[in-house]
CSV table of C-alpha atoms and ligand atoms in Angstrom, one decimal:
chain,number,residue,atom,x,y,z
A,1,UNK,CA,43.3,120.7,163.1
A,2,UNK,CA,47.1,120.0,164.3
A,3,UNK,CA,47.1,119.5,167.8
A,4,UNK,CA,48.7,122.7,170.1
A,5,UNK,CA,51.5,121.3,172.2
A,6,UNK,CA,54.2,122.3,174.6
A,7,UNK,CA,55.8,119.1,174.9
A,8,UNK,CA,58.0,118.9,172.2
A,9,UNK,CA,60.6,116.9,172.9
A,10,UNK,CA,64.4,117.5,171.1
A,11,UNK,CA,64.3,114.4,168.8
A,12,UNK,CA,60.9,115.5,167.6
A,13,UNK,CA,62.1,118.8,166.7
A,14,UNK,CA,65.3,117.4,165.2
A,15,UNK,CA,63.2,115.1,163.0
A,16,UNK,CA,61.5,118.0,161.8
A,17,UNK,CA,64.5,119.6,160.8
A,18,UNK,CA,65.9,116.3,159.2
A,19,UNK,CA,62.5,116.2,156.9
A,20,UNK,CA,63.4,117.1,153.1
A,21,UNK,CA,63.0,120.4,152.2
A,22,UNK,CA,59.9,120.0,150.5
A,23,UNK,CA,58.4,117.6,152.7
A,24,UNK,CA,59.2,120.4,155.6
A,25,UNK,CA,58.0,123.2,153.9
A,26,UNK,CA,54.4,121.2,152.5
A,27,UNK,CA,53.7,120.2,156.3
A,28,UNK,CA,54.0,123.9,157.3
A,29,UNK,CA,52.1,125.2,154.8
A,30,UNK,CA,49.3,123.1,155.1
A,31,UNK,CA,49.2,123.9,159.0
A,32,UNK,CA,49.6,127.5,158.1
A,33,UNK,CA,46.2,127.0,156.0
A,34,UNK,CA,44.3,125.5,159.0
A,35,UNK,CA,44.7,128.6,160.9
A,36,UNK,CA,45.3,131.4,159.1
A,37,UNK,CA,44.9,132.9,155.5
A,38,UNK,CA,47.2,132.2,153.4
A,39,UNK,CA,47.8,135.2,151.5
A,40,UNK,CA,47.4,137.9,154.5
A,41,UNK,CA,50.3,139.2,156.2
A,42,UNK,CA,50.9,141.7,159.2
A,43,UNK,CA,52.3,144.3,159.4
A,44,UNK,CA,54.5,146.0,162.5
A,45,UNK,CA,56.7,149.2,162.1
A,46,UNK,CA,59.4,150.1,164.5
A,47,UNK,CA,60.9,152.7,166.1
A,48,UNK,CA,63.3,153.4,168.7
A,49,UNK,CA,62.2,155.7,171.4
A,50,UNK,CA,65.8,155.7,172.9
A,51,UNK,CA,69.0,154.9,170.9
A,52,UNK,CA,72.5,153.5,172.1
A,53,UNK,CA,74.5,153.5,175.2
A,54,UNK,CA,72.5,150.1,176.7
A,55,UNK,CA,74.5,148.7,179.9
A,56,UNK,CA,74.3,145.1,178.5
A,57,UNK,CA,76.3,143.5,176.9
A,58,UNK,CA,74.5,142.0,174.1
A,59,UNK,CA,77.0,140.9,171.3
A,60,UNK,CA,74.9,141.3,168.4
A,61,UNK,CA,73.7,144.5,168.9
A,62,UNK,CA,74.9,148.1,167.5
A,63,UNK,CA,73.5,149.6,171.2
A,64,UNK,CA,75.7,148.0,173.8
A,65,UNK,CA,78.2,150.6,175.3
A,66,UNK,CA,80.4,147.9,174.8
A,67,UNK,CA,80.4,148.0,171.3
A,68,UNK,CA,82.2,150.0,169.1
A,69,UNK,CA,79.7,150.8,166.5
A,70,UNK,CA,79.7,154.6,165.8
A,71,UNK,CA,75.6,154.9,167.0
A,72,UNK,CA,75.0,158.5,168.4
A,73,UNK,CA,73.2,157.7,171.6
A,74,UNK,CA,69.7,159.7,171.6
A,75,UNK,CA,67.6,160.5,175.1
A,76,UNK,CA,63.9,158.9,175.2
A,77,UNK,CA,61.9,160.8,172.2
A,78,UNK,CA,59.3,163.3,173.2
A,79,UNK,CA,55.7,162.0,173.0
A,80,UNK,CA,55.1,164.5,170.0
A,81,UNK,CA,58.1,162.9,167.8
A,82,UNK,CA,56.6,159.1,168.7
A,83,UNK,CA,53.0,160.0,167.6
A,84,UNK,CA,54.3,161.6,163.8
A,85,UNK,CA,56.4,158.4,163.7
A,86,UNK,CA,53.4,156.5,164.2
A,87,UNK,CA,50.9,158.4,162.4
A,88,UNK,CA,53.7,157.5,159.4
A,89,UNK,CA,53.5,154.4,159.4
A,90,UNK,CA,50.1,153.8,159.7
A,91,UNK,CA,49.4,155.9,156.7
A,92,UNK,CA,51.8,153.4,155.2
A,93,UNK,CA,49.8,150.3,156.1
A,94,UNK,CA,51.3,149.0,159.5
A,95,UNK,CA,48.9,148.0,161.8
A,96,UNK,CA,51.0,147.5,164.7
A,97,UNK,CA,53.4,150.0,166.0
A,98,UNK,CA,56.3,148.5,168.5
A,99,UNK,CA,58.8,151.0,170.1
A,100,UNK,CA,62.2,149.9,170.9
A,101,UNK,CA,64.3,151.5,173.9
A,102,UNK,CA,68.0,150.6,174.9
A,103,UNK,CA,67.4,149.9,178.7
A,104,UNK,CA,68.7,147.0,180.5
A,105,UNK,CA,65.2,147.5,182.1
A,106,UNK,CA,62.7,150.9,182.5
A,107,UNK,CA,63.0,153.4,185.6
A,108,UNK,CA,59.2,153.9,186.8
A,109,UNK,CA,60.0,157.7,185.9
A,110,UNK,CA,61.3,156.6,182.1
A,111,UNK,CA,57.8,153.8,182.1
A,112,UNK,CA,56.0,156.9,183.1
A,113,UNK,CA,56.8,158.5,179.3
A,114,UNK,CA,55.8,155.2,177.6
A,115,UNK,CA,52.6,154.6,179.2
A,116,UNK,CA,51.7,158.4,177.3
A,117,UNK,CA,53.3,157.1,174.3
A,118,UNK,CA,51.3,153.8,174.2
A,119,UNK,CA,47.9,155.4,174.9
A,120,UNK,CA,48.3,158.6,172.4
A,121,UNK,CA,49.5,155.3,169.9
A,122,UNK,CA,46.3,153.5,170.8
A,123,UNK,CA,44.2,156.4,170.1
A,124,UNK,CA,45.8,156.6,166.6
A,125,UNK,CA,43.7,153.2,166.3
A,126,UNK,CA,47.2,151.2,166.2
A,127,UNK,CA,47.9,148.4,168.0
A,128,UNK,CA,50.9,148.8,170.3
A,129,UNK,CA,54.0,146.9,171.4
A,130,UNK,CA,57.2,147.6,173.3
A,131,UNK,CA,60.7,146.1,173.7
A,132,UNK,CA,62.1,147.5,177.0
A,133,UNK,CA,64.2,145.1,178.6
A,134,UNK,CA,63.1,143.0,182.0
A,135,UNK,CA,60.3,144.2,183.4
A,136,UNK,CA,59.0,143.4,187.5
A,137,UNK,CA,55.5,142.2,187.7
A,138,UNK,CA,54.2,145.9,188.6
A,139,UNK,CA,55.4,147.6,185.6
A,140,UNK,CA,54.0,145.1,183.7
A,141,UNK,CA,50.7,145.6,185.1
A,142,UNK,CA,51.4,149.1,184.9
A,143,UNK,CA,52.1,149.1,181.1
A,144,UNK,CA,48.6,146.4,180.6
A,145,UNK,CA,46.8,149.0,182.2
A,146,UNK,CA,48.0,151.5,179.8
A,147,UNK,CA,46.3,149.4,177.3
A,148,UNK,CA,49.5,147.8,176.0
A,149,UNK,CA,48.6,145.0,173.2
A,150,UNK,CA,52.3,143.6,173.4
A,151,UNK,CA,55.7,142.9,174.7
A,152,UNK,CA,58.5,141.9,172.7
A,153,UNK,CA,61.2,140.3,175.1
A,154,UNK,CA,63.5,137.6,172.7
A,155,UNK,CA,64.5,134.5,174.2
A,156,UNK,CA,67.6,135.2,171.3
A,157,UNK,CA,68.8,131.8,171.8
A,158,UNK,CA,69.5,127.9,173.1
A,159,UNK,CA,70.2,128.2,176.9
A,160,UNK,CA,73.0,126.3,176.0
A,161,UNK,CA,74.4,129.0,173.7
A,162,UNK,CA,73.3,132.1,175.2
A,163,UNK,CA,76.4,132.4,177.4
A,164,UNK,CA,78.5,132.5,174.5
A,165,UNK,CA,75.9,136.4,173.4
A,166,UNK,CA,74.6,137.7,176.7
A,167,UNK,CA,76.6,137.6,180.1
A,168,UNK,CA,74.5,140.6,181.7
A,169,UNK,CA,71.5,138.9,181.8
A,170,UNK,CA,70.5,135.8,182.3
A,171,UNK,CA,68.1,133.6,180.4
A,172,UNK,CA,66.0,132.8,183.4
A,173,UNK,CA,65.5,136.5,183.6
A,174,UNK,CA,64.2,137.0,180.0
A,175,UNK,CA,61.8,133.6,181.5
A,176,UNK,CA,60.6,135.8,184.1
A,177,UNK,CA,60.2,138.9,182.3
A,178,UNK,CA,57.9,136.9,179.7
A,179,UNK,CA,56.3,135.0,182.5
A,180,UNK,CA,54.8,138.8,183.9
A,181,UNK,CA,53.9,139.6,180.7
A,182,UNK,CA,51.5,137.0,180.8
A,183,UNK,CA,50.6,137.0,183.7
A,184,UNK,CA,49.4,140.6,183.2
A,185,UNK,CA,47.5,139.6,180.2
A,186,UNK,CA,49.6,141.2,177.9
A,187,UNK,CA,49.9,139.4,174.3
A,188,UNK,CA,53.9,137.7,174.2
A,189,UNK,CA,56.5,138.6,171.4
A,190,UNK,CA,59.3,136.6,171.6
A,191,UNK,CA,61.7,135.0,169.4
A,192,UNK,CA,65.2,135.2,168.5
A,193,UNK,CA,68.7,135.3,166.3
A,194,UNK,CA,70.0,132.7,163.6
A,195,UNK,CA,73.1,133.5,162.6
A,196,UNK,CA,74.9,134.2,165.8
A,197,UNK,CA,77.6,131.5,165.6
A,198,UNK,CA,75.1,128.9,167.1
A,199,UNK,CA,74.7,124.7,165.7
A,200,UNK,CA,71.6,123.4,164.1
A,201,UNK,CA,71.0,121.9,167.7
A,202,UNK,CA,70.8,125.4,169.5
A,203,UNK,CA,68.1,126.3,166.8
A,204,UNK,CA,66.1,123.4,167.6
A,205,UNK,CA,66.3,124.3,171.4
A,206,UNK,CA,65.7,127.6,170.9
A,207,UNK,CA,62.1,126.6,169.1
A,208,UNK,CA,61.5,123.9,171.2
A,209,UNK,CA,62.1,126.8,174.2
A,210,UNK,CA,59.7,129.1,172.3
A,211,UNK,CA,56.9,126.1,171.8
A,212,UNK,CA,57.2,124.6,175.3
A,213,UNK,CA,56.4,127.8,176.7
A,214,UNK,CA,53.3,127.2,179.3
A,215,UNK,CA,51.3,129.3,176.1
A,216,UNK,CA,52.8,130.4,172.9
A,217,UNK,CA,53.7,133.5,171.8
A,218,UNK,CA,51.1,135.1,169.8
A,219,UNK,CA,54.4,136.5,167.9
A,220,UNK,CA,57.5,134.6,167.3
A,221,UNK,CA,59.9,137.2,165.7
A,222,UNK,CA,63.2,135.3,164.1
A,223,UNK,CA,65.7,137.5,163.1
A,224,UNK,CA,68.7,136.8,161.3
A,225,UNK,CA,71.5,138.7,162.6
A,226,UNK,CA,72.4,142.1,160.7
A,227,UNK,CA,76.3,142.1,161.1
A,228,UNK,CA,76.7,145.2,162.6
A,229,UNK,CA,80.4,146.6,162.3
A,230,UNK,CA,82.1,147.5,165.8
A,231,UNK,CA,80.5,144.2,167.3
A,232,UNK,CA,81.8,141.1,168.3
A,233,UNK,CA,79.6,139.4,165.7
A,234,UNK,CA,80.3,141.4,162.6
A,235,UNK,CA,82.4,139.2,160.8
A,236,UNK,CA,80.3,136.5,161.5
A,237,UNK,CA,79.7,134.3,158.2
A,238,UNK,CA,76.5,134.7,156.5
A,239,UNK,CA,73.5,131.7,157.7
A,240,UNK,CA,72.7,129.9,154.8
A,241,UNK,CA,69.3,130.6,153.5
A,242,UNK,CA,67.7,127.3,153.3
A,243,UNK,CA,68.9,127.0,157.1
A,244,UNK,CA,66.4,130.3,157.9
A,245,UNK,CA,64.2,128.9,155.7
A,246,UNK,CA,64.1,125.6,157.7
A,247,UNK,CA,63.8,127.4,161.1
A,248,UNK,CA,60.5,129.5,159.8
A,249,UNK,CA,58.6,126.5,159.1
A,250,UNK,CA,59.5,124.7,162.0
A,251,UNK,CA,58.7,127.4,163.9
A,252,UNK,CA,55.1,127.1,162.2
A,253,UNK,CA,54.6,123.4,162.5
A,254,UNK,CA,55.6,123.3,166.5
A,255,UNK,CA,53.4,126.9,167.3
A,256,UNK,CA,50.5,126.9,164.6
A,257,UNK,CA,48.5,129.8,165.7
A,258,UNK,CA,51.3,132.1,166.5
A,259,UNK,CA,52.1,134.8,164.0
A,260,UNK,CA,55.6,133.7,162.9
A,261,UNK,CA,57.8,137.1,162.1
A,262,UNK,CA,60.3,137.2,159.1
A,263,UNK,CA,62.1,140.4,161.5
A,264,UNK,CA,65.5,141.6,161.0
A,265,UNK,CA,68.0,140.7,158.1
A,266,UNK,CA,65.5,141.4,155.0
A,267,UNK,CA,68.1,143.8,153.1
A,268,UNK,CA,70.4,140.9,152.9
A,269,UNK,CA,68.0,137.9,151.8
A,270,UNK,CA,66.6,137.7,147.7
A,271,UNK,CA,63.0,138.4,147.1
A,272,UNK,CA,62.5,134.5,147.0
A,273,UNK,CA,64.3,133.6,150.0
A,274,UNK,CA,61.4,135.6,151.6
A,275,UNK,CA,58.9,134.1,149.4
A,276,UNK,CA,60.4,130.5,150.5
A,277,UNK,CA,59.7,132.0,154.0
A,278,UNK,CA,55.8,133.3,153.7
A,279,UNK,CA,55.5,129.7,152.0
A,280,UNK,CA,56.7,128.2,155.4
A,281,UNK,CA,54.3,130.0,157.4
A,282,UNK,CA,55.8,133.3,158.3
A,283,UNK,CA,52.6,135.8,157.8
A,284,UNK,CA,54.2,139.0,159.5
A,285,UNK,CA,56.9,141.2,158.7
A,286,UNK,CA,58.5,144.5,159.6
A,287,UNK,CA,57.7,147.3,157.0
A,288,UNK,CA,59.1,150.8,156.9
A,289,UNK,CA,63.2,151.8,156.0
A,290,UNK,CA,64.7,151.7,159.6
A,291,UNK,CA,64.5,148.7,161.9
A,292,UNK,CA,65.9,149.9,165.2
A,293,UNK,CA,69.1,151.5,164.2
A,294,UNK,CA,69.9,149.6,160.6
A,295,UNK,CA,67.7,149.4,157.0
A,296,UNK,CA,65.0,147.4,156.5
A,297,UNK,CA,63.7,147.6,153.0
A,298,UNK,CA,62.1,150.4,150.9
A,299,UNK,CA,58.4,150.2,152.1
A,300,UNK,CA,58.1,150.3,147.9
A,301,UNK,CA,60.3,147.5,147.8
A,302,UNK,CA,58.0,145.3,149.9
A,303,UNK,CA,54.8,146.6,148.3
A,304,UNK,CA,56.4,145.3,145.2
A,305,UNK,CA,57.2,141.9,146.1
A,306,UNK,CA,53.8,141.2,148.0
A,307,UNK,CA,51.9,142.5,144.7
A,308,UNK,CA,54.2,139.8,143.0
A,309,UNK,CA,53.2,137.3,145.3
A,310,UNK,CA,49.6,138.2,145.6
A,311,UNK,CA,49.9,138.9,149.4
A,312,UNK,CA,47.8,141.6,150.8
A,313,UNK,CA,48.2,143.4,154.2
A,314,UNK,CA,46.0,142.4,157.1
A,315,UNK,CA,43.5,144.5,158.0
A,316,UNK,CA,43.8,146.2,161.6
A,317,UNK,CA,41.8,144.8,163.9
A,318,UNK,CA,41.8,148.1,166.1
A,319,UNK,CA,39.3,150.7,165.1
A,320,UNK,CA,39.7,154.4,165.5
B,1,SAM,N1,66.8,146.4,175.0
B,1,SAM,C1,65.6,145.6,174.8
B,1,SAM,C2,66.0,144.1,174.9
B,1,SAM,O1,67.1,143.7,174.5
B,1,SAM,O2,65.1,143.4,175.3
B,1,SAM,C3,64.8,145.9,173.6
B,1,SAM,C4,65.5,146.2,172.3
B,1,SAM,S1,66.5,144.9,171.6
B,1,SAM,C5,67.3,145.7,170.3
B,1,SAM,C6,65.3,143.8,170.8
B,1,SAM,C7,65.8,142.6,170.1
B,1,SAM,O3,66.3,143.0,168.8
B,1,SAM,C8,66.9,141.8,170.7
B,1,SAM,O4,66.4,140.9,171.7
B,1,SAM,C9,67.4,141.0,169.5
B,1,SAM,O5,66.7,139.8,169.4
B,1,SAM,C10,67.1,141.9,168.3
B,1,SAM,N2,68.3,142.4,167.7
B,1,SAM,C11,69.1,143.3,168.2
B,1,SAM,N3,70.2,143.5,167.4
B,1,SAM,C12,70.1,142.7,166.4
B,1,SAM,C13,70.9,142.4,165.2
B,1,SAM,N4,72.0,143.0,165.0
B,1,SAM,N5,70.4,141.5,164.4
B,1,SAM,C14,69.3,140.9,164.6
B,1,SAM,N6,68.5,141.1,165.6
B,1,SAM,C15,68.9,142.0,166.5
B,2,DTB,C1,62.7,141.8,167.1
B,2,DTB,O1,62.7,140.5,167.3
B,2,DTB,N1,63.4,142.3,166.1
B,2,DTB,C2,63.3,143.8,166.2
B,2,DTB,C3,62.3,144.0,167.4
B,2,DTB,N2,62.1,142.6,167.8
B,2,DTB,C4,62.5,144.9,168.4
B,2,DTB,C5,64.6,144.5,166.4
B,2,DTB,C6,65.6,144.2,165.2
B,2,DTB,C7,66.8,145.0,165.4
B,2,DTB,C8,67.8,144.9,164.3
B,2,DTB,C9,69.0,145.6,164.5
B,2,DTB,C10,68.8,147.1,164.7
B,2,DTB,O2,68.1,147.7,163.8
B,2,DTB,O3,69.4,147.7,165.5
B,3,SF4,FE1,70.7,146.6,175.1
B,3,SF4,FE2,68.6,145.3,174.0
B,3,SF4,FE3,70.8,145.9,172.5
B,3,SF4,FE4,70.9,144.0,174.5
B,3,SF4,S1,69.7,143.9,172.6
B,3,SF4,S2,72.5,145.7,174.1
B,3,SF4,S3,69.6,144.9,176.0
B,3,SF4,S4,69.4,147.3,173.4
C-alpha cells in the first residue's frame, strides 16, 4: 500500500507533475487500485438552497453582488422544495445530496432552516453535505449534531494566488472553517479552481495545501472554472485539458484514499477528457442538469458515457 503523507514537500509535487503523461497517469492508477474499485464512481447532486446576492467578492462566481451576471437572487428554499429536489435525485442514482447557499457565512436563525433540511434529507436515506461559507466552531457542532455527513469549504487556490480571486476572505479563514469541521467530526470536502488565471506552481501548492492538511479530505472536488459572463474571469482562456488531466492524478497519487471529484466544468470537456480523468483516479462526479447556478450534463448524457466505460454507480452506504 502507498504510504499516507502530509509532508509533501513543493519539489516532490513538482516532480510529479514533470513525470510523462503516461508515466503520471499509470502511477495514479495503480494507487487508485490499492484503495478503491476501479470501476465504481460516486455520485453527489446539487442544489442551491439560496441563489445570488453573496457579500464576497469571489471573482469566479455568478453570485457575488459584485458581479454583473444577470442571476435572479432567490431567498433560502422552503424545506418542502429541498426534500422533492432531493427525492429527484436520488431516484436518479445520487447518493449524496450537497446544498449550496450564497452566505459569506450562516445566521444561527438561517442554520436553524438547514439543520431541518439536512435531517428530512437524511431520512430520505441520502447522505448529506453543505457548502455555507465559514462557519464558528458552534455551528459546526450544531450542524454534526444534525447528522451532517459533510462540509464542502474549497481552499480554491495557492495562498500565493488567492489574493489575486478572493479579497473578502482570507485563506486562513477557509483553514479555520475546515479546521472546525474536523474537529466536530464532520467528513471534509475541499478542493478547488484550475483555470482561474493561476501557474502550474499555484496548482502544485494548492494540492500540496490540500495533502498537507493535518488529515485529508475524504473529498477533494477540482473544478475547472465555468466562465461565467458578467465576471471578472469570464474571458479567461480555456485550461488545457491535459493540464486538468495532470492535476486529477496528482491529486490521487499525493491523497490516495480521498475521493477525488471531477466537479464543475463537465459541459465544456469531451467524453475522453473525462475518461482520461476517471483513469487518473477521479471516482466521483456531480450528476443531475444544474450545478449551482450553470449546466452540468444531461443525467442521460453521463449514464451514456459510464455504460461506455463500464463504470457503475456506487452503491449508497446509507440505508433507509
Ligand atoms: N458560498 C459558499 C462558499 O463559497 O464557500 C458555498 C458556495 S460556493 C459557490 C462553492 C464553491 O463552488 C466555491 O468555493 C468554488 O470552488 C466553486 N465555484 C463557484 N463558482 C464557480 C465557477 N464559476 N467555476 C468553478 N467552480 C466554481
Ligand atoms: C464544488 O467544489 N463545486 C460545486 C460544489 N463544490 C458546491 C459548485 C460548483 C459551482 C459551479 C458554478 C455554478 O453552478 O454556479
Ligand atoms: Fe459567495 Fe460562495 Fe460565490 Fe464566493 S463562491 S461569491 S462566497 S457564493
Amino acid at each position: 500500500m502507498s504510504e499516507i503523507r502530509n509532508n509533501w514537500t513543493l519539489a516532490e509535487v513538482d516532480a510529479l507533475f514533470a513525470l510523462p503523461f503516461n508515466d503520471l497517469l499509470f502511477k495514479a492508477q495503480a494507487i487508485h487500485r490499492q484503495y478503491f474499485e476501479p470501476n465504481k464512481v460516486q455520485v453527489s447532486t446539487l442544489l442551491s438552497i439560496k441563489t445570488g446576492a453573496c457579500p464576497e467578492d469571489c471573482s469566479y462566481c455568478s453570485q457575488s453582488a459584485r458581479n454583473d451576471t444577470g442571476l435572479e437572487r432567490e431567498r433560502l428554499l422552503a424545506l418542502e422544495e429541498v426534500v422533492n429536489a432531493a427525492q429527484e435525485a436520488r431516484e436518479a442514482g445520487a447518493t449524496r445530496f450537497c446544498m449550496g447557499a450564497a452566505w459569506r457565512n450562516p445566521t444561527d436563525k438561517s442554520l436553524d432552516h438547514v439543520v431541518e433540511m439536512v435531517k428530512a434529507v437524511k431520512d430520505l436515506g441520502l447522505e448529506t453535505c453543505v457548502t455555507l461559507g465559514m462557519l464558528t466552531a458552534e455551528q459546526t457542532r450544531r450542524l454534526r449534531d444534525a447528522g451532517l455527513d459533510y462540509y464542502n469549504h474549497n481552499l480554491d487556490t495557492s495562498p500565493e494566488f488567492y489574493g489575486e480571486v478572493i479579497t473578502t476572505r482570507s485563506y486562513q479563514d477557509r483553514l479555520d472553517t475546515l479546521s472546525y469541521v474536523r474537529e466536530a467530526g464532520i467528513n471534509v470536502c475541499s478542493g478547488g479552481i484550475l483555470g482561474l488565471g493561476e501557474s502550474a506552481t499555484d496548482r502544485a501548492r494548492l494540492l500540496q495545501e490540500l495533502a498537507n492538511l493535518p488529515k485529508h479530505p475524504e473529498s477533494v472536488p477540482i473544478n475547472e472554472l465555468v466562465r461565467i459572463p458578467g465576471t471578472p474571469l469570464a474571458e479567461n482562456e480555456k485550461l488545457d485539458s491535459f493540464d486538468f488531466i495532470r492535476c486529477i492524478a496528482v491529486a490521487r497519487i499525493l491523497m490516495p484514499t480521498s475521493y477525488v471529484r471531477l466537479s464543475a466544468g463537465r459541459t465544456e470537456m469531451s467524453d475522453e477528457t473525462q475518461a482520461l480523468c476517471f483513469f487518473a483516479g477521479a471516482n466521483s462526479i456531480f450528476a443531475g442538469d444544474r450545478l449551482l447556478t450553470t449546466d452540468n450534463p444531461a443525467v442521460d448524457a453521463d449514464q451514456q458515457l459510464f455504460s461506455t466505460l463500464g463504470l457503475e454507480r456506487e452503491e449508497p452506504c446509507v440505508s433507509v
